[in-house]
mmCIF file of C-alpha atoms and ligand atoms in Angstrom:
data_model
loop_
_atom_site.group_PDB
_atom_site.id
_atom_site.type_symbol
_atom_site.label_atom_id
_atom_site.label_comp_id
_atom_site.label_asym_id
_atom_site.label_seq_id
_atom_site.Cartn_x
_atom_site.Cartn_y
_atom_site.Cartn_z
ATOM 1 C CA MET A 1 -11.945 12.819 -31.241
ATOM 2 C CA THR A 2 -13.067 13.746 -28.400
ATOM 3 C CA ASN A 3 -9.818 14.629 -25.973
ATOM 4 C CA ARG A 4 -12.124 14.931 -22.246
ATOM 5 C CA PRO A 5 -9.854 12.467 -19.939
ATOM 6 C CA TYR A 6 -12.202 11.165 -17.052
ATOM 7 C CA VAL A 7 -10.745 11.356 -13.086
ATOM 8 C CA ARG A 8 -12.834 9.209 -11.454
ATOM 9 C CA PRO A 9 -12.618 10.330 -7.480
ATOM 10 C CA MET A 10 -11.190 8.851 -4.591
ATOM 11 C CA PRO A 11 -14.185 8.682 -1.997
ATOM 12 C CA ALA A 12 -12.402 8.405 2.055
ATOM 13 C CA SER A 13 -13.476 5.127 2.490
ATOM 14 C CA TRP A 14 -11.442 4.101 -0.091
ATOM 15 C CA TRP A 15 -9.619 1.613 2.486
ATOM 16 C CA LEU A 16 -13.086 -0.207 2.423
ATOM 17 C CA ARG A 17 -12.850 -1.456 -0.800
ATOM 18 C CA GLN A 18 -10.589 -4.440 -0.640
ATOM 19 C CA GLY A 19 -9.368 -6.458 1.906
ATOM 20 C CA ARG A 20 -5.678 -5.908 2.053
ATOM 21 C CA TYR A 21 -5.955 -2.256 2.252
ATOM 22 C CA VAL A 22 -8.348 -2.957 5.623
ATOM 23 C CA ARG A 23 -5.544 -5.271 6.734
ATOM 24 C CA TYR A 24 -3.429 -2.100 5.955
ATOM 25 C CA MET A 25 -5.084 0.372 7.951
ATOM 26 C CA ILE A 26 -5.140 -2.393 11.167
ATOM 27 C CA ARG A 27 -1.782 -2.361 10.492
ATOM 28 C CA GLU A 28 -1.028 1.131 11.035
ATOM 29 C CA ALA A 29 -4.053 1.128 13.392
ATOM 30 C CA THR A 30 -1.791 -0.814 16.043
ATOM 31 C CA CYS A 31 0.286 2.110 16.649
ATOM 32 C CA LEU A 32 -1.827 4.228 18.003
ATOM 33 C CA PHE A 33 -1.993 1.153 21.106
ATOM 34 C CA ILE A 34 1.838 1.241 20.843
ATOM 35 C CA GLY A 35 1.749 5.138 21.646
ATOM 36 C CA LEU A 36 -0.898 4.850 24.000
ATOM 37 C CA HIS A 37 1.150 1.968 25.594
ATOM 38 C CA ALA A 38 3.796 4.671 25.517
ATOM 39 C CA LEU A 39 2.233 7.780 27.678
ATOM 40 C CA VAL A 40 0.364 5.176 30.468
ATOM 41 C CA LEU A 41 4.285 4.776 31.080
ATOM 42 C CA LEU A 42 5.514 8.495 30.930
ATOM 43 C CA LEU A 43 2.463 9.271 32.794
ATOM 44 C CA GLY A 44 3.674 6.507 35.575
ATOM 45 C CA VAL A 45 7.436 8.441 35.854
ATOM 46 C CA TYR A 46 5.087 11.526 35.810
ATOM 47 C CA ARG A 47 3.189 9.688 38.912
ATOM 48 C CA LEU A 48 6.755 8.800 40.944
ATOM 49 C CA THR A 49 7.779 11.734 40.758
ATOM 50 C CA GLN A 50 5.284 13.027 43.301
ATOM 51 C CA GLY A 51 5.908 10.878 46.210
ATOM 52 C CA ARG A 52 5.190 7.073 46.472
ATOM 53 C CA ASP A 53 1.871 7.475 47.197
ATOM 54 C CA ALA A 54 0.759 8.960 43.878
ATOM 55 C CA PHE A 55 2.960 6.001 42.372
ATOM 56 C CA ASP A 56 0.856 3.789 44.369
ATOM 57 C CA ALA A 57 -1.926 4.986 43.838
ATOM 58 C CA PHE A 58 -1.224 5.352 40.218
ATOM 59 C CA LEU A 59 -0.457 1.819 39.705
ATOM 60 C CA ALA A 60 -3.960 0.282 42.456
ATOM 61 C CA ALA A 61 -5.486 1.890 39.007
ATOM 62 C CA LEU A 62 -3.391 -0.257 36.522
ATOM 63 C CA TRP A 63 -4.603 -3.452 38.602
ATOM 64 C CA GLY A 64 -8.222 -2.284 38.434
ATOM 65 C CA PRO A 65 -10.446 -4.102 36.318
ATOM 66 C CA ALA A 66 -10.657 -0.780 33.733
ATOM 67 C CA GLY A 67 -6.459 -0.757 33.645
ATOM 68 C CA GLN A 68 -6.367 -4.528 33.483
ATOM 69 C CA VAL A 69 -8.480 -4.517 29.873
ATOM 70 C CA MET A 70 -6.777 -1.825 28.954
ATOM 71 C CA SER A 71 -3.254 -3.769 29.562
ATOM 72 C CA ALA A 72 -4.640 -6.806 27.374
ATOM 73 C CA VAL A 73 -6.214 -5.061 24.785
ATOM 74 C CA ILE A 74 -2.709 -2.858 24.262
ATOM 75 C CA LEU A 75 -0.745 -6.005 24.569
ATOM 76 C CA LEU A 76 -3.162 -7.862 21.995
ATOM 77 C CA MET A 77 -2.759 -4.813 19.344
ATOM 78 C CA ALA A 78 1.206 -4.815 20.175
ATOM 79 C CA ALA A 79 1.543 -8.598 19.243
ATOM 80 C CA VAL A 80 -0.321 -7.796 16.116
ATOM 81 C CA HIS A 81 2.057 -4.525 15.521
ATOM 82 C CA SER A 82 4.658 -7.062 16.054
ATOM 83 C CA VAL A 83 3.632 -9.734 13.793
ATOM 84 C CA THR A 84 2.662 -8.208 10.995
ATOM 85 C CA TRP A 85 5.725 -5.923 10.830
ATOM 86 C CA PHE A 86 8.045 -8.580 11.269
ATOM 87 C CA ASN A 87 6.672 -10.631 8.395
ATOM 88 C CA LEU A 88 6.841 -7.469 6.017
ATOM 89 C CA THR A 89 10.978 -7.650 7.436
ATOM 90 C CA PRO A 90 12.507 -10.022 4.236
ATOM 91 C CA LYS A 91 11.364 -7.353 2.062
ATOM 92 C CA ALA A 92 13.465 -4.523 3.556
ATOM 93 C CA MET A 93 16.213 -6.315 4.504
ATOM 94 C CA PRO A 94 17.259 -9.551 2.321
ATOM 95 C CA LEU A 95 20.325 -10.957 2.963
ATOM 96 C CA TRP A 96 21.979 -12.526 0.861
ATOM 97 C CA ILE A 97 24.735 -15.300 2.171
ATOM 98 C CA GLY A 98 26.944 -15.276 -0.785
ATOM 99 C CA ASP A 99 25.094 -15.306 -4.235
ATOM 100 C CA ALA A 100 21.884 -17.166 -2.383
ATOM 101 C CA LYS A 101 18.934 -15.417 -1.087
ATOM 102 C CA ALA A 102 18.233 -16.239 2.542
ATOM 103 C CA PRO A 103 14.922 -17.633 2.738
ATOM 104 C CA GLY A 104 12.276 -15.579 4.465
ATOM 105 C CA TRP A 105 11.484 -17.371 7.753
ATOM 106 C CA VAL A 106 15.371 -16.468 8.586
ATOM 107 C CA ILE A 107 14.546 -13.243 8.640
ATOM 108 C CA VAL A 108 12.004 -13.268 10.324
ATOM 109 C CA GLY A 109 12.795 -15.883 12.866
ATOM 110 C CA ALA A 110 16.051 -13.324 13.238
ATOM 111 C CA HIS A 111 13.131 -10.971 14.280
ATOM 112 C CA TYR A 112 11.246 -13.227 16.347
ATOM 113 C CA ALA A 113 14.322 -14.587 18.328
ATOM 114 C CA GLY A 114 15.467 -10.952 19.068
ATOM 115 C CA TRP A 115 12.147 -9.575 20.420
ATOM 116 C CA PHE A 116 12.467 -13.063 22.902
ATOM 117 C CA VAL A 117 15.797 -12.397 23.935
ATOM 118 C CA VAL A 118 15.164 -8.380 24.612
ATOM 119 C CA SER A 119 11.806 -9.225 26.481
ATOM 120 C CA ALA A 120 13.381 -11.874 28.333
ATOM 121 C CA ALA A 121 16.505 -9.420 29.933
ATOM 122 C CA VAL A 122 13.660 -7.025 30.668
ATOM 123 C CA LEU A 123 12.178 -9.079 32.729
ATOM 124 C CA PHE A 124 14.708 -10.033 34.508
ATOM 125 C CA LEU A 125 15.468 -6.958 35.345
ATOM 126 C CA ALA A 126 12.021 -6.175 36.668
ATOM 127 C CA GLY A 127 12.090 -8.853 38.706
ATOM 128 C CA GLY A 128 15.530 -8.594 39.867
ATOM 129 C CA ALA A 129 14.522 -5.458 40.582
ATOM 130 C CA SER A 130 11.680 -6.002 43.105
ATOM 131 C CA MET B 1 -16.422 -27.927 -28.007
ATOM 132 C CA SER B 2 -18.919 -26.431 -26.666
ATOM 133 C CA ALA B 3 -18.496 -22.481 -25.825
ATOM 134 C CA ARG B 4 -19.214 -21.430 -22.560
ATOM 135 C CA GLN B 5 -21.345 -17.731 -21.680
ATOM 136 C CA ILE B 6 -19.995 -15.483 -19.842
ATOM 137 C CA THR B 7 -21.558 -11.946 -19.407
ATOM 138 C CA LEU B 8 -19.270 -9.496 -19.459
ATOM 139 C CA GLU B 9 -19.823 -6.066 -17.805
ATOM 140 C CA VAL B 10 -17.527 -3.218 -19.092
ATOM 141 C CA LEU B 11 -16.972 0.452 -17.821
ATOM 142 C CA ARG B 12 -17.754 2.765 -21.136
ATOM 143 C CA TYR B 13 -16.527 6.464 -21.370
ATOM 144 C CA ARG B 14 -17.467 7.716 -24.711
ATOM 145 C CA PRO B 15 -16.141 11.240 -24.442
ATOM 146 C CA GLU B 16 -18.475 13.280 -27.790
ATOM 147 C CA SER B 17 -21.444 11.409 -25.501
ATOM 148 C CA GLU B 18 -21.188 10.409 -21.933
ATOM 149 C CA SER B 19 -20.272 13.407 -19.086
ATOM 150 C CA GLU B 20 -19.252 10.288 -17.052
ATOM 151 C CA PRO B 21 -19.120 6.546 -17.593
ATOM 152 C CA VAL B 22 -21.375 3.694 -18.049
ATOM 153 C CA PHE B 23 -21.176 -0.020 -18.031
ATOM 154 C CA GLN B 24 -22.116 -1.993 -20.764
ATOM 155 C CA THR B 25 -23.321 -5.660 -20.807
ATOM 156 C CA TYR B 26 -22.112 -8.471 -23.231
ATOM 157 C CA THR B 27 -23.072 -11.587 -23.596
ATOM 158 C CA VAL B 28 -19.709 -13.930 -24.983
ATOM 159 C CA PRO B 29 -19.517 -17.223 -26.263
ATOM 160 C CA CYS B 30 -16.079 -17.859 -24.632
ATOM 161 C CA GLU B 31 -13.846 -21.173 -25.685
ATOM 162 C CA LYS B 32 -12.438 -23.076 -22.945
ATOM 163 C CA GLU B 33 -8.844 -21.509 -23.363
ATOM 164 C CA TRP B 34 -9.815 -18.202 -23.596
ATOM 165 C CA VAL B 35 -8.165 -15.495 -21.300
ATOM 166 C CA VAL B 36 -10.556 -12.186 -21.088
ATOM 167 C CA LEU B 37 -9.042 -10.329 -23.357
ATOM 168 C CA ASP B 38 -9.885 -13.129 -26.379
ATOM 169 C CA ALA B 39 -13.789 -11.878 -25.047
ATOM 170 C CA LEU B 40 -13.102 -8.532 -25.442
ATOM 171 C CA ASN B 41 -11.410 -9.348 -29.090
ATOM 172 C CA TYR B 42 -14.850 -11.489 -29.303
ATOM 173 C CA VAL B 43 -16.754 -8.132 -28.698
ATOM 174 C CA LYS B 44 -14.767 -6.090 -30.699
ATOM 175 C CA ASP B 45 -14.622 -8.058 -33.807
ATOM 176 C CA HIS B 46 -18.751 -9.553 -33.630
ATOM 177 C CA LEU B 47 -20.325 -7.478 -31.292
ATOM 178 C CA ASP B 48 -19.542 -3.815 -31.018
ATOM 179 C CA ARG B 49 -16.483 -1.924 -33.076
ATOM 180 C CA SER B 50 -16.463 0.985 -30.991
ATOM 181 C CA LEU B 51 -14.586 -0.183 -27.896
ATOM 182 C CA SER B 52 -11.151 0.482 -27.142
ATOM 183 C CA TYR B 53 -8.812 -0.955 -25.171
ATOM 184 C CA ARG B 54 -4.987 -1.521 -25.646
ATOM 185 C CA TRP B 55 -3.609 -4.625 -26.248
ATOM 186 C CA SER B 56 0.115 -5.872 -28.474
ATOM 187 C CA CYS B 57 1.495 -9.012 -27.333
ATOM 188 C CA HIS B 58 -1.367 -10.872 -26.048
ATOM 189 C CA MET B 59 1.732 -13.009 -24.160
ATOM 190 C CA ALA B 60 2.353 -11.313 -20.778
ATOM 191 C CA VAL B 61 5.557 -9.476 -22.082
ATOM 192 C CA CYS B 62 4.281 -6.103 -23.641
ATOM 193 C CA GLY B 63 2.367 -4.511 -20.642
ATOM 194 C CA SER B 64 -0.298 -2.978 -22.819
ATOM 195 C CA CYS B 65 -3.345 -4.332 -21.820
ATOM 196 C CA GLY B 66 -3.593 -4.120 -18.115
ATOM 197 C CA MET B 67 -7.802 -3.865 -16.757
ATOM 198 C CA VAL B 68 -9.322 -4.018 -13.988
ATOM 199 C CA ILE B 69 -10.812 -7.691 -13.497
ATOM 200 C CA ASN B 70 -13.044 -8.142 -10.823
ATOM 201 C CA GLY B 71 -11.819 -5.548 -9.260
ATOM 202 C CA ASP B 72 -8.045 -6.374 -9.214
ATOM 203 C CA PRO B 73 -5.657 -5.259 -11.550
ATOM 204 C CA MET B 74 -4.316 -7.905 -14.081
ATOM 205 C CA LEU B 75 -3.635 -8.045 -17.475
ATOM 206 C CA SER B 76 -6.294 -9.003 -19.695
ATOM 207 C CA CYS B 77 -4.246 -11.965 -21.804
ATOM 208 C CA LYS B 78 -3.265 -13.355 -18.839
ATOM 209 C CA ALA B 79 -6.562 -13.573 -16.679
ATOM 210 C CA PHE B 80 -7.826 -17.249 -18.019
ATOM 211 C CA LEU B 81 -11.385 -17.442 -17.948
ATOM 212 C CA ARG B 82 -11.292 -20.813 -16.239
ATOM 213 C CA ASP B 83 -10.298 -19.404 -12.814
ATOM 214 C CA LEU B 84 -13.147 -15.945 -13.207
ATOM 215 C CA PRO B 85 -16.342 -16.420 -12.941
ATOM 216 C CA ASP B 86 -19.831 -16.324 -15.445
ATOM 217 C CA HIS B 87 -19.848 -12.751 -14.925
ATOM 218 C CA ILE B 88 -16.906 -10.475 -15.199
ATOM 219 C CA ARG B 89 -16.610 -7.043 -14.447
ATOM 220 C CA VAL B 90 -13.940 -5.191 -16.566
ATOM 221 C CA GLU B 91 -12.671 -1.664 -15.724
ATOM 222 C CA PRO B 92 -10.173 0.693 -17.025
ATOM 223 C CA LEU B 93 -6.624 0.643 -14.423
ATOM 224 C CA ASN B 94 -7.846 2.844 -11.348
ATOM 225 C CA ASN B 95 -5.990 5.992 -10.243
ATOM 226 C CA PHE B 96 -5.107 6.846 -14.202
ATOM 227 C CA PRO B 97 -8.053 9.478 -15.833
ATOM 228 C CA ILE B 98 -9.877 7.899 -18.360
ATOM 229 C CA GLU B 99 -9.098 8.339 -22.408
ATOM 230 C CA ARG B 100 -11.832 6.394 -23.603
ATOM 231 C CA ASP B 101 -13.394 2.892 -22.598
ATOM 232 C CA LEU B 102 -10.524 0.863 -20.866
ATOM 233 C CA VAL B 103 -8.071 3.234 -22.281
ATOM 234 C CA VAL B 104 -6.389 5.348 -19.539
ATOM 235 C CA VAL B 105 -4.063 8.355 -19.960
ATOM 236 C CA LEU B 106 -0.513 7.866 -19.252
ATOM 237 C CA ASP B 107 1.040 10.735 -19.601
ATOM 238 C CA ASP B 108 2.076 11.291 -15.725
ATOM 239 C CA PHE B 109 3.415 7.835 -15.592
ATOM 240 C CA MET B 110 6.152 8.329 -18.463
ATOM 241 C CA ASP B 111 7.258 11.507 -17.056
ATOM 242 C CA LYS B 112 7.808 9.657 -14.015
ATOM 243 C CA LEU B 113 9.671 6.968 -15.526
ATOM 244 C CA LYS B 114 11.730 9.603 -17.131
ATOM 245 C CA SER B 115 12.669 11.403 -13.497
ATOM 246 C CA VAL B 116 14.280 8.667 -12.301
ATOM 247 C CA LYS B 117 17.424 7.623 -15.027
ATOM 248 C CA PRO B 118 16.238 4.694 -15.928
ATOM 249 C CA TYR B 119 19.058 3.599 -17.943
ATOM 250 C CA LEU B 120 23.235 3.454 -16.632
ATOM 251 C CA ILE B 121 25.059 6.317 -15.271
ATOM 252 C CA PRO B 122 28.297 4.023 -15.438
ATOM 253 C CA ARG B 123 31.155 4.192 -13.736
ATOM 254 C CA GLN B 124 34.367 6.223 -15.157
ATOM 255 C CA PRO B 125 36.223 5.537 -16.535
ATOM 256 C CA ALA B 126 35.247 2.443 -18.259
ATOM 257 C CA PRO B 127 36.880 -0.518 -16.614
ATOM 258 C CA GLU B 128 37.891 -2.092 -19.515
ATOM 259 C CA ALA B 129 39.370 -1.120 -22.965
ATOM 260 C CA GLY B 130 37.056 -1.997 -25.207
ATOM 261 C CA GLY B 131 34.626 0.242 -22.576
ATOM 262 C CA THR B 132 32.259 -2.864 -21.109
ATOM 263 C CA TYR B 133 31.590 -3.277 -18.092
ATOM 264 C CA ARG B 134 31.625 -6.683 -16.642
ATOM 265 C CA GLN B 135 29.241 -8.232 -14.411
ATOM 266 C CA SER B 136 28.951 -11.653 -12.825
ATOM 267 C CA ALA B 137 26.292 -14.221 -12.472
ATOM 268 C CA ALA B 138 26.030 -13.157 -8.606
ATOM 269 C CA GLN B 139 25.972 -9.349 -9.286
ATOM 270 C CA LEU B 140 23.160 -10.098 -12.207
ATOM 271 C CA LYS B 141 20.909 -11.738 -9.595
ATOM 272 C CA LYS B 142 20.960 -9.254 -6.512
ATOM 273 C CA PHE B 143 18.756 -6.756 -9.111
ATOM 274 C CA LYS B 144 17.632 -9.081 -11.737
ATOM 275 C CA PRO B 145 14.037 -9.362 -10.054
ATOM 276 C CA PHE B 146 13.331 -5.433 -10.165
ATOM 277 C CA THR B 147 14.428 -5.671 -14.156
ATOM 278 C CA MET B 148 11.045 -7.749 -15.366
ATOM 279 C CA CYS B 149 8.538 -4.431 -15.490
ATOM 280 C CA ILE B 150 6.761 -4.482 -18.208
ATOM 281 C CA ASN B 151 5.360 -0.741 -16.955
ATOM 282 C CA CYS B 152 1.456 -2.942 -17.625
ATOM 283 C CA LEU B 153 0.989 -0.375 -14.298
ATOM 284 C CA ALA B 154 -1.137 -2.577 -12.638
ATOM 285 C CA CYS B 155 0.655 -1.365 -9.095
ATOM 286 C CA TYR B 156 0.065 1.852 -9.445
ATOM 287 C CA SER B 157 -3.825 0.744 -10.581
ATOM 288 C CA VAL B 158 -3.522 -0.404 -7.283
ATOM 289 C CA CYS B 159 -1.183 1.902 -4.848
ATOM 290 C CA PRO B 160 -3.387 4.091 -2.075
ATOM 291 C CA GLN B 161 -0.912 6.826 -2.435
ATOM 292 C CA TYR B 162 -0.419 7.297 -5.802
ATOM 293 C CA GLY B 163 -4.295 7.405 -5.387
ATOM 294 C CA LEU B 164 -4.200 10.661 -2.934
ATOM 295 C CA ASN B 165 -0.879 11.945 -4.039
ATOM 296 C CA GLU B 166 -0.387 12.082 -8.005
ATOM 297 C CA GLY B 167 3.065 13.376 -6.688
ATOM 298 C CA PHE B 168 4.004 9.956 -5.691
ATOM 299 C CA ALA B 169 6.536 8.682 -8.432
ATOM 300 C CA GLY B 170 4.984 4.983 -7.672
ATOM 301 C CA PRO B 171 6.155 1.738 -7.349
ATOM 302 C CA ALA B 172 7.410 0.907 -10.543
ATOM 303 C CA ALA B 173 9.500 3.955 -11.251
ATOM 304 C CA LEU B 174 10.750 3.503 -7.704
ATOM 305 C CA ALA B 175 11.931 0.165 -8.504
ATOM 306 C CA LEU B 176 13.328 0.700 -11.854
ATOM 307 C CA ALA B 177 15.116 3.437 -10.202
ATOM 308 C CA HIS B 178 16.344 0.443 -7.422
ATOM 309 C CA ARG B 179 17.340 -2.305 -10.468
ATOM 310 C CA TYR B 180 20.047 0.702 -11.489
ATOM 311 C CA ASN B 181 20.865 1.909 -7.972
ATOM 312 C CA THR B 182 21.934 -1.792 -7.202
ATOM 313 C CA ASP B 183 23.072 -2.430 -10.715
ATOM 314 C CA SER B 184 26.889 -3.081 -10.178
ATOM 315 C CA ARG B 185 27.928 -1.495 -12.989
ATOM 316 C CA ASP B 186 25.975 2.034 -12.348
ATOM 317 C CA GLN B 187 27.070 4.983 -9.966
ATOM 318 C CA GLY B 188 23.792 6.608 -11.078
ATOM 319 C CA ARG B 189 22.496 6.789 -7.496
ATOM 320 C CA ARG B 190 23.427 10.476 -6.260
ATOM 321 C CA ALA B 191 21.742 11.381 -9.373
ATOM 322 C CA ARG B 192 18.509 9.963 -8.624
ATOM 323 C CA GLU B 193 18.028 11.076 -5.636
ATOM 324 C CA ASP B 194 16.830 14.306 -5.995
ATOM 325 C CA VAL B 195 13.781 12.507 -7.407
ATOM 326 C CA VAL B 196 13.992 9.093 -5.702
ATOM 327 C CA ALA B 197 14.655 10.127 -1.890
ATOM 328 C CA SER B 198 12.080 12.986 -1.678
ATOM 329 C CA ASN B 199 8.687 12.924 -0.270
ATOM 330 C CA THR B 200 7.016 12.320 -3.423
ATOM 331 C CA GLY B 201 9.485 9.947 -3.710
ATOM 332 C CA ILE B 202 10.144 6.732 -1.429
ATOM 333 C CA TRP B 203 9.122 8.761 1.367
ATOM 334 C CA GLU B 204 5.490 8.743 -0.081
ATOM 335 C CA CYS B 205 5.359 4.927 0.512
ATOM 336 C CA THR B 206 3.336 3.553 3.780
ATOM 337 C CA PHE B 207 4.371 0.328 2.840
ATOM 338 C CA VAL B 208 0.437 -0.680 1.909
ATOM 339 C CA GLY B 209 2.533 -3.486 0.033
ATOM 340 C CA ALA B 210 -0.385 -3.979 -2.807
ATOM 341 C CA CYS B 211 1.841 -3.887 -5.392
ATOM 342 C CA SER B 212 3.812 -6.824 -4.852
ATOM 343 C CA GLU B 213 0.594 -9.028 -4.389
ATOM 344 C CA VAL B 214 -0.585 -7.573 -8.052
ATOM 345 C CA CYS B 215 2.362 -7.574 -10.091
ATOM 346 C CA PRO B 216 2.537 -9.734 -13.238
ATOM 347 C CA LYS B 217 5.669 -10.225 -13.259
ATOM 348 C CA ASP B 218 7.547 -10.654 -9.705
ATOM 349 C CA VAL B 219 8.781 -7.318 -10.038
ATOM 350 C CA ASP B 220 7.923 -6.544 -5.983
ATOM 351 C CA PRO B 221 7.495 -3.401 -6.080
ATOM 352 C CA ALA B 222 7.108 -2.911 -2.637
ATOM 353 C CA ALA B 223 10.127 -4.347 -1.222
ATOM 354 C CA ALA B 224 12.781 -2.253 -3.883
ATOM 355 C CA ILE B 225 10.905 0.591 -2.334
ATOM 356 C CA GLN B 226 12.058 -0.471 1.413
ATOM 357 C CA GLN B 227 15.462 -1.345 0.129
ATOM 358 C CA THR B 228 15.851 2.079 -1.408
ATOM 359 C CA LYS B 229 14.466 3.916 1.887
ATOM 360 C CA ILE B 230 17.600 2.008 4.162
ATOM 361 C CA ALA B 231 20.042 2.688 1.461
ATOM 362 C CA SER B 232 18.948 6.682 1.111
ATOM 363 C CA THR B 233 19.471 6.410 5.407
ATOM 364 C CA MET B 234 22.648 5.236 5.376
ATOM 365 C CA ASP B 235 23.619 7.566 2.655
ATOM 366 C CA TYR B 236 22.008 10.556 4.811
ATOM 367 C CA PHE B 237 24.065 9.371 7.867
ATOM 368 C CA LYS B 238 26.815 9.002 5.394
ATOM 369 C CA ASP B 239 26.879 12.314 4.767
ATOM 370 C CA LEU B 240 25.816 14.004 8.288
ATOM 371 C CA LEU B 241 29.643 12.529 9.185
ATOM 372 C CA MET B 242 30.960 13.173 6.211
ATOM 373 C CA PRO B 243 30.024 16.044 3.968
ATOM 374 C CA ARG B 244 30.605 15.383 0.239
ATOM 375 C CA LYS B 245 33.325 18.356 -0.600
ATOM 376 C CA ASN B 246 31.019 18.527 -3.973
ATOM 377 C CA GLY B 247 28.212 16.732 -3.660
ATOM 378 C CA LYS B 248 24.978 17.935 -2.197
ATOM 379 C CA GLY B 249 26.178 17.083 1.387
ATOM 380 C CA GLY B 250 27.207 20.385 2.300
ATOM 381 C CA ASN B 251 24.791 22.557 1.241
ATOM 382 C CA GLY B 252 22.773 21.344 3.120
ATOM 383 C CA LYS B 253 20.324 19.491 1.103
ATOM 384 C CA GLN B 254 20.880 16.169 1.950
ATOM 385 C CA ALA B 255 19.778 12.662 1.321
ATOM 386 C CA ALA B 256 17.054 11.046 2.883
ATOM 387 C CA GLY B 257 15.494 11.467 6.047
ATOM 388 C CA ASN B 258 15.356 14.947 6.089
ATOM 389 C CA ASN B 259 12.404 14.936 3.893
ATOM 390 C CA ARG B 260 10.572 13.169 6.055
HETATM 391 S S1 LIG C 1 5.884 -3.593 -11.044
HETATM 392 FE FE1 LIG C 1 4.674 -4.790 -11.915
HETATM 393 S S2 LIG C 1 2.483 -4.104 -11.701
HETATM 394 FE FE2 LIG C 1 4.246 -2.469 -11.364
HETATM 395 S S3 LIG C 1 4.238 -1.873 -13.828
HETATM 396 FE FE3 LIG C 1 5.644 -3.168 -13.456
HETATM 397 S S4 LIG C 1 4.778 -5.353 -14.326
HETATM 398 FE FE4 LIG C 1 3.200 -3.951 -13.851
HETATM 399 S S1 LIG C 2 -1.270 -7.630 -24.769
HETATM 400 FE FE1 LIG C 2 0.924 -7.385 -24.336
HETATM 401 S S2 LIG C 2 1.080 -7.994 -21.812
HETATM 402 FE FE2 LIG C 2 -1.228 -8.193 -22.542
#
């Protein structure tokens, strides 16, 4: 008997081998767009420190065609990010009510409810400020 | 009953004569109720005695017959031909070195299994005079699914993190650690945390979730790992607020978050 174990190399394209890996990579990649959005917000704050004209120019750029396309893409990616992660929450935080496990949709639903409440609060505050 | 002709394409590796694995094709007359393992046994009995593979129970309890069938890791004794096409590709489990044909080297997993202390580390002293530990049905229910693992290694085969970093303790070992950590009779969580709550333990996992999708026993290792991450993060903050006197909290080597 020859003992010469064969190790199969893992190619850099491993994630293209199966649909589940591709879906995982898409989920992970959406965080780049969340990061991009954070940078846009930071840029806005920075432009604000430079005075009214600078901030108005920033807003104008954001409302321009390129800015709108960027915002739409970010919104779409943020939605994919939130939905994919919310769907995973029952695994990370199972909820026991007495000695019965709450169904997954309760936990996912609670996250959507929280999302809705926070979004409504932000919209309310933003609306009240203008 | 007329036999169905199945083409079995099996990845073969004979280290004494081959420098790398090659596919070999067999045509097997199969009965309707057969599983892939039956087809392999037919090859071994009638066509090619040199074919090597592991199996024992033929009833999905021993965990030794795990292999990759048409791209997905499964128990070959549970992979019914009626659910599969006429052309079946059989390969050894991914992410493990091939010993011979469909037999992989398990040493790495065995070491990892041992490293998570997969046994009861009971509370002391024993709560009952006779040394038995009581557990209610409700307490058992909390961790029961995590006890079902049969070490078939389907989860390791499909885990890209294990493939990329063989230091990773991996799904089944971490699920078993969680099984003991959440057992009401156990108090070994702190004893396991050096291995479990480390860079090569739960924090190497990026929640791909493939392990839970392929597990033939519905163990849900991905859930076990994420729940351990939460428990371990709590431990970290507890240690920060109230350093343990004789534990590891005092010497700066703490549970989880700082290992990231
Ligand atoms: S967790 Fe499931 S897939 Fe992994 S070794 Fe155990 S039984 Fe097999
Ligand atoms: S032979 Fe035992 S699990 Fe398949």
